[in-house]
PDB file of C-alpha atoms in Angstrom:
ATOM      1  CA  SER A   1     -43.446  -6.635  39.221  1.00  0.00           C
ATOM      2  CA  ASP A   2     -39.961  -7.233  40.622  1.00  0.00           C
ATOM      3  CA  VAL A   3     -40.836  -5.074  43.648  1.00  0.00           C
ATOM      4  CA  THR A   4     -43.931  -7.103  44.494  1.00  0.00           C
ATOM      5  CA  GLU A   5     -42.131 -10.400  43.969  1.00  0.00           C
ATOM      6  CA  MET A   6     -39.092  -9.513  46.087  1.00  0.00           C
ATOM      7  CA  LEU A   7     -41.266  -8.180  48.909  1.00  0.00           C
ATOM      8  CA  GLN A   8     -43.519 -11.260  48.803  1.00  0.00           C
ATOM      9  CA  LEU A   9     -40.567 -13.662  48.868  1.00  0.00           C
ATOM     10  CA  HIS A  10     -39.114 -11.867  51.891  1.00  0.00           C
ATOM     11  CA  ASN A  11     -42.410 -11.734  53.761  1.00  0.00           C
ATOM     12  CA  ASN A  12     -43.250 -15.395  53.127  1.00  0.00           C
ATOM     13  CA  LEU A  13     -39.929 -16.508  54.630  1.00  0.00           C
ATOM     14  CA  ARG A  14     -40.233 -14.005  57.481  1.00  0.00           C
ATOM     15  CA  ALA A  15     -43.718 -15.281  58.340  1.00  0.00           C
ATOM     16  CA  SER A  16     -42.365 -18.820  58.694  1.00  0.00           C
ATOM     17  CA  HIS A  17     -39.955 -17.485  61.333  1.00  0.00           C
ATOM     18  CA  GLY A  18     -42.414 -15.370  63.279  1.00  0.00           C
ATOM     19  CA  ALA A  19     -41.133 -12.061  61.916  1.00  0.00           C
ATOM     20  CA  SER A  20     -43.524  -9.303  60.894  1.00  0.00           C
ATOM     21  CA  ALA A  21     -43.946  -8.297  57.265  1.00  0.00           C
ATOM     22  CA  LEU A  22     -41.606  -5.738  55.762  1.00  0.00           C
ATOM     23  CA  THR A  23     -42.845  -2.662  53.941  1.00  0.00           C
ATOM     24  CA  TRP A  24     -41.254  -1.248  50.797  1.00  0.00           C
ATOM     25  CA  SER A  25     -39.206   1.917  51.127  1.00  0.00           C
ATOM     26  CA  SER A  26     -38.652   3.993  48.000  1.00  0.00           C
ATOM     27  CA  THR A  27     -35.802   5.725  49.855  1.00  0.00           C
ATOM     28  CA  LEU A  28     -34.015   2.415  50.444  1.00  0.00           C
ATOM     29  CA  ALA A  29     -34.754   1.336  46.859  1.00  0.00           C
ATOM     30  CA  SER A  30     -33.148   4.555  45.617  1.00  0.00           C
ATOM     31  CA  LYS A  31     -30.060   3.904  47.754  1.00  0.00           C
ATOM     32  CA  ALA A  32     -29.938   0.328  46.434  1.00  0.00           C
ATOM     33  CA  GLN A  33     -30.162   1.577  42.838  1.00  0.00           C
ATOM     34  CA  GLN A  34     -27.351   4.026  43.489  1.00  0.00           C
ATOM     35  CA  TRP A  35     -25.130   1.146  44.626  1.00  0.00           C
ATOM     36  CA  ALA A  36     -26.247  -1.348  41.968  1.00  0.00           C
ATOM     37  CA  ASN A  37     -25.512   1.106  39.165  1.00  0.00           C
ATOM     38  CA  GLY A  38     -21.839   1.029  40.138  1.00  0.00           C
ATOM     39  CA  CYS A  39     -21.645  -2.646  39.114  1.00  0.00           C
ATOM     40  CA  VAL A  40     -19.044  -3.465  41.775  1.00  0.00           C
ATOM     41  CA  PHE A  41     -19.796  -6.665  43.683  1.00  0.00           C
ATOM     42  CA  GLU A  42     -18.905  -5.605  47.196  1.00  0.00           C
ATOM     43  CA  HIS A  43     -20.836  -4.249  50.146  1.00  0.00           C
ATOM     44  CA  SER A  44     -21.308  -0.511  50.457  1.00  0.00           C
ATOM     45  CA  GLY A  45     -19.834  -0.669  53.968  1.00  0.00           C
ATOM     46  CA  GLY A  46     -22.264   1.831  55.420  1.00  0.00           C
ATOM     47  CA  SER A  47     -21.570   4.514  52.816  1.00  0.00           C
ATOM     48  CA  LEU A  48     -25.289   4.599  51.901  1.00  0.00           C
ATOM     49  CA  GLY A  49     -26.396   4.833  55.525  1.00  0.00           C
ATOM     50  CA  PRO A  50     -26.841   2.545  58.554  1.00  0.00           C
ATOM     51  CA  PHE A  51     -28.604  -0.198  56.606  1.00  0.00           C
ATOM     52  CA  GLY A  52     -28.399  -3.939  56.281  1.00  0.00           C
ATOM     53  CA  GLU A  53     -27.530  -5.094  52.780  1.00  0.00           C
ATOM     54  CA  ASN A  54     -27.796  -8.204  50.626  1.00  0.00           C
ATOM     55  CA  LEU A  55     -26.155  -8.570  47.218  1.00  0.00           C
ATOM     56  CA  ALA A  56     -26.674 -11.124  44.466  1.00  0.00           C
ATOM     57  CA  SER A  57     -25.680 -11.386  40.847  1.00  0.00           C
ATOM     58  CA  GLY A  58     -25.970 -13.830  38.017  1.00  0.00           C
ATOM     59  CA  THR A  59     -25.697 -14.221  34.289  1.00  0.00           C
ATOM     60  CA  GLY A  60     -28.020 -15.510  31.625  1.00  0.00           C
ATOM     61  CA  SER A  61     -31.355 -14.184  30.475  1.00  0.00           C
ATOM     62  CA  SER A  62     -33.284 -16.301  32.980  1.00  0.00           C
ATOM     63  CA  TYR A  63     -31.505 -15.054  36.140  1.00  0.00           C
ATOM     64  CA  GLY A  64     -34.001 -12.988  38.090  1.00  0.00           C
ATOM     65  CA  VAL A  65     -35.527 -11.953  41.410  1.00  0.00           C
ATOM     66  CA  THR A  66     -36.331 -15.492  42.553  1.00  0.00           C
ATOM     67  CA  ASP A  67     -32.788 -16.695  41.833  1.00  0.00           C
ATOM     68  CA  ALA A  68     -31.292 -13.805  43.793  1.00  0.00           C
ATOM     69  CA  PHE A  69     -33.618 -14.365  46.744  1.00  0.00           C
ATOM     70  CA  ASN A  70     -33.201 -18.153  46.745  1.00  0.00           C
ATOM     71  CA  GLY A  71     -29.449 -17.710  47.004  1.00  0.00           C
ATOM     72  CA  TRP A  72     -29.986 -15.811  50.250  1.00  0.00           C
ATOM     73  CA  ALA A  73     -32.730 -18.070  51.601  1.00  0.00           C
ATOM     74  CA  SER A  74     -30.717 -21.240  50.915  1.00  0.00           C
ATOM     75  CA  GLU A  75     -28.399 -20.284  53.788  1.00  0.00           C
ATOM     76  CA  GLU A  76     -31.207 -21.172  56.218  1.00  0.00           C
ATOM     77  CA  SER A  77     -30.117 -24.819  56.209  1.00  0.00           C
ATOM     78  CA  SER A  78     -26.714 -23.909  57.647  1.00  0.00           C
ATOM     79  CA  TYR A  79     -28.028 -21.574  60.355  1.00  0.00           C
ATOM     80  CA  ASN A  80     -27.276 -22.861  63.858  1.00  0.00           C
ATOM     81  CA  PRO A  81     -29.124 -20.995  66.647  1.00  0.00           C
ATOM     82  CA  ASN A  82     -26.532 -22.227  69.153  1.00  0.00           C
ATOM     83  CA  ASN A  83     -23.710 -20.711  67.117  1.00  0.00           C
ATOM     84  CA  PRO A  84     -25.327 -17.957  65.044  1.00  0.00           C
ATOM     85  CA  VAL A  85     -23.376 -16.455  62.189  1.00  0.00           C
ATOM     86  CA  ALA A  86     -24.419 -13.437  60.150  1.00  0.00           C
ATOM     87  CA  SER A  87     -25.658 -14.309  56.690  1.00  0.00           C
ATOM     88  CA  HIS A  88     -27.961 -13.131  53.933  1.00  0.00           C
ATOM     89  CA  PHE A  89     -30.626 -15.402  55.451  1.00  0.00           C
ATOM     90  CA  THR A  90     -30.396 -13.853  58.913  1.00  0.00           C
ATOM     91  CA  GLN A  91     -30.819 -10.374  57.426  1.00  0.00           C
ATOM     92  CA  VAL A  92     -33.937 -11.493  55.521  1.00  0.00           C
ATOM     93  CA  VAL A  93     -35.655 -12.807  58.675  1.00  0.00           C
ATOM     94  CA  TRP A  94     -34.184 -10.315  61.191  1.00  0.00           C
ATOM     95  CA  LYS A  95     -37.055  -9.361  63.496  1.00  0.00           C
ATOM     96  CA  GLY A  96     -35.935  -5.779  64.095  1.00  0.00           C
ATOM     97  CA  THR A  97     -35.995  -4.948  60.390  1.00  0.00           C
ATOM     98  CA  SER A  98     -39.206  -3.265  59.226  1.00  0.00           C
ATOM     99  CA  GLN A  99     -38.437  -1.798  55.804  1.00  0.00           C
ATOM    100  CA  MET A 100     -36.610  -2.828  52.680  1.00  0.00           C
ATOM    101  CA  GLY A 101     -35.861  -1.481  49.246  1.00  0.00           C
ATOM    102  CA  CYS A 102     -34.146  -3.241  46.368  1.00  0.00           C
ATOM    103  CA  ALA A 103     -32.882  -2.483  42.907  1.00  0.00           C
ATOM    104  CA  VAL A 104     -31.348  -4.241  39.936  1.00  0.00           C
ATOM    105  CA  ALA A 105     -28.802  -3.108  37.394  1.00  0.00           C
ATOM    106  CA  THR A 106     -27.650  -4.773  34.211  1.00  0.00           C
ATOM    107  CA  CYS A 107     -23.872  -4.780  34.252  1.00  0.00           C
ATOM    108  CA  ALA A 108     -21.641  -4.942  31.205  1.00  0.00           C
ATOM    109  CA  PRO A 109     -19.707  -8.096  30.307  1.00  0.00           C
ATOM    110  CA  GLY A 110     -16.500  -8.290  32.325  1.00  0.00           C
ATOM    111  CA  THR A 111     -17.645  -6.126  35.249  1.00  0.00           C
ATOM    112  CA  LEU A 112     -19.011  -8.773  37.644  1.00  0.00           C
ATOM    113  CA  PHE A 113     -18.101 -11.973  35.793  1.00  0.00           C
ATOM    114  CA  SER A 114     -15.710 -12.914  33.015  1.00  0.00           C
ATOM    115  CA  SER A 115     -16.732 -11.246  29.764  1.00  0.00           C
ATOM    116  CA  SER A 116     -17.327 -14.695  28.257  1.00  0.00           C
ATOM    117  CA  PHE A 117     -20.517 -14.900  30.356  1.00  0.00           C
ATOM    118  CA  GLY A 118     -21.997 -11.776  28.790  1.00  0.00           C
ATOM    119  CA  SER A 119     -23.881  -9.153  30.747  1.00  0.00           C
ATOM    120  CA  SER A 120     -25.078  -9.833  34.297  1.00  0.00           C
ATOM    121  CA  LYS A 121     -27.850  -8.731  36.613  1.00  0.00           C
ATOM    122  CA  TYR A 122     -26.870  -7.259  39.967  1.00  0.00           C
ATOM    123  CA  TYR A 123     -29.475  -7.210  42.753  1.00  0.00           C
ATOM    124  CA  VAL A 124     -28.999  -5.007  45.813  1.00  0.00           C
ATOM    125  CA  CYS A 125     -31.385  -4.900  48.791  1.00  0.00           C
ATOM    126  CA  GLU A 126     -31.099  -2.415  51.645  1.00  0.00           C
ATOM    127  CA  TYR A 127     -32.756  -3.037  55.035  1.00  0.00           C
ATOM    128  CA  GLU A 128     -33.739  -0.792  57.951  1.00  0.00           C
ATOM    129  CA  ALA A 129     -33.258  -1.324  60.815  1.00  0.00           C
ATOM    130  CA  GLN A 130     -30.034  -3.104  60.040  1.00  0.00           C
ATOM    131  CA  GLY A 131     -29.884  -6.786  60.960  1.00  0.00           C
ATOM    132  CA  ASN A 132     -27.042  -9.103  61.891  1.00  0.00           C
ATOM    133  CA  VAL A 133     -26.226  -7.188  65.068  1.00  0.00           C
ATOM    134  CA  ILE A 134     -23.762  -9.095  67.236  1.00  0.00           C
ATOM    135  CA  GLY A 135     -25.374 -10.169  70.510  1.00  0.00           C
ATOM    136  CA  GLN A 136     -28.932 -10.023  69.164  1.00  0.00           C
ATOM    137  CA  PHE A 137     -29.119 -13.283  67.250  1.00  0.00           C
ATOM    138  CA  GLY A 138     -31.679 -14.602  69.718  1.00  0.00           C
ATOM    139  CA  CYS A 139     -34.108 -12.462  67.753  1.00  0.00           C
ATOM    140  CA  VAL A 140     -33.748 -14.686  64.700  1.00  0.00           C
ATOM    141  CA  LEU A 141     -36.455 -17.214  65.410  1.00  0.00           C
ATOM    142  CA  LEU A 142     -36.715 -20.637  63.938  1.00  0.00           C
ATOM    143  CA  PRO A 143     -40.041 -22.435  64.359  1.00  0.00           C
ATOM    144  CA  SER A 144     -38.480 -24.993  66.721  1.00  0.00           C
ATOM    145  CA  VAL A 145     -36.900 -22.347  68.950  1.00  0.00           C
ATOM    146  CA  MET A 146     -38.993 -20.184  71.249  1.00  0.00           C
ATOM    147  CA  ILE A 147     -37.195 -17.118  72.537  1.00  0.00           C
ATOM    148  CA  THR A 148     -39.093 -14.329  74.259  1.00  0.00           C
ATOM    149  CA  ALA A 149     -36.202 -11.912  74.745  1.00  0.00           C
ATOM    150  CA  CYS A 150     -37.059  -9.828  71.660  1.00  0.00           C
TER     151      CYS A 150
END
């Protein structure tokens, strides 16, 4: 299922960075569905609660969970521990996060992309505790960096 796949993708990447596995939260998934159903590609800005959030969308019948996740994970290559910047990747591997919940909505042509692309899929993931907290980026561990402050 999409739930199993999204959770597995997150936990595989987290394991490679020394972060514990996330558990699925039906509460967070419900919040994510609430936001996804609006088909507006912008962050909820805390209106759903004090959660971290990743968004992804794409068109075409083949766009799915793996594509959404890979878009977030691909930011790993530009992460610099000496000058950390918040990203989708840092939220995925954030060590203080323990739960996640995601949802997908199919959005009508013209809502997220030009109508010429047809309908689109909109993935929303919510995370608790929220990641990307300024001053705590030492907690995002890369295999080559050992930090014991977390």
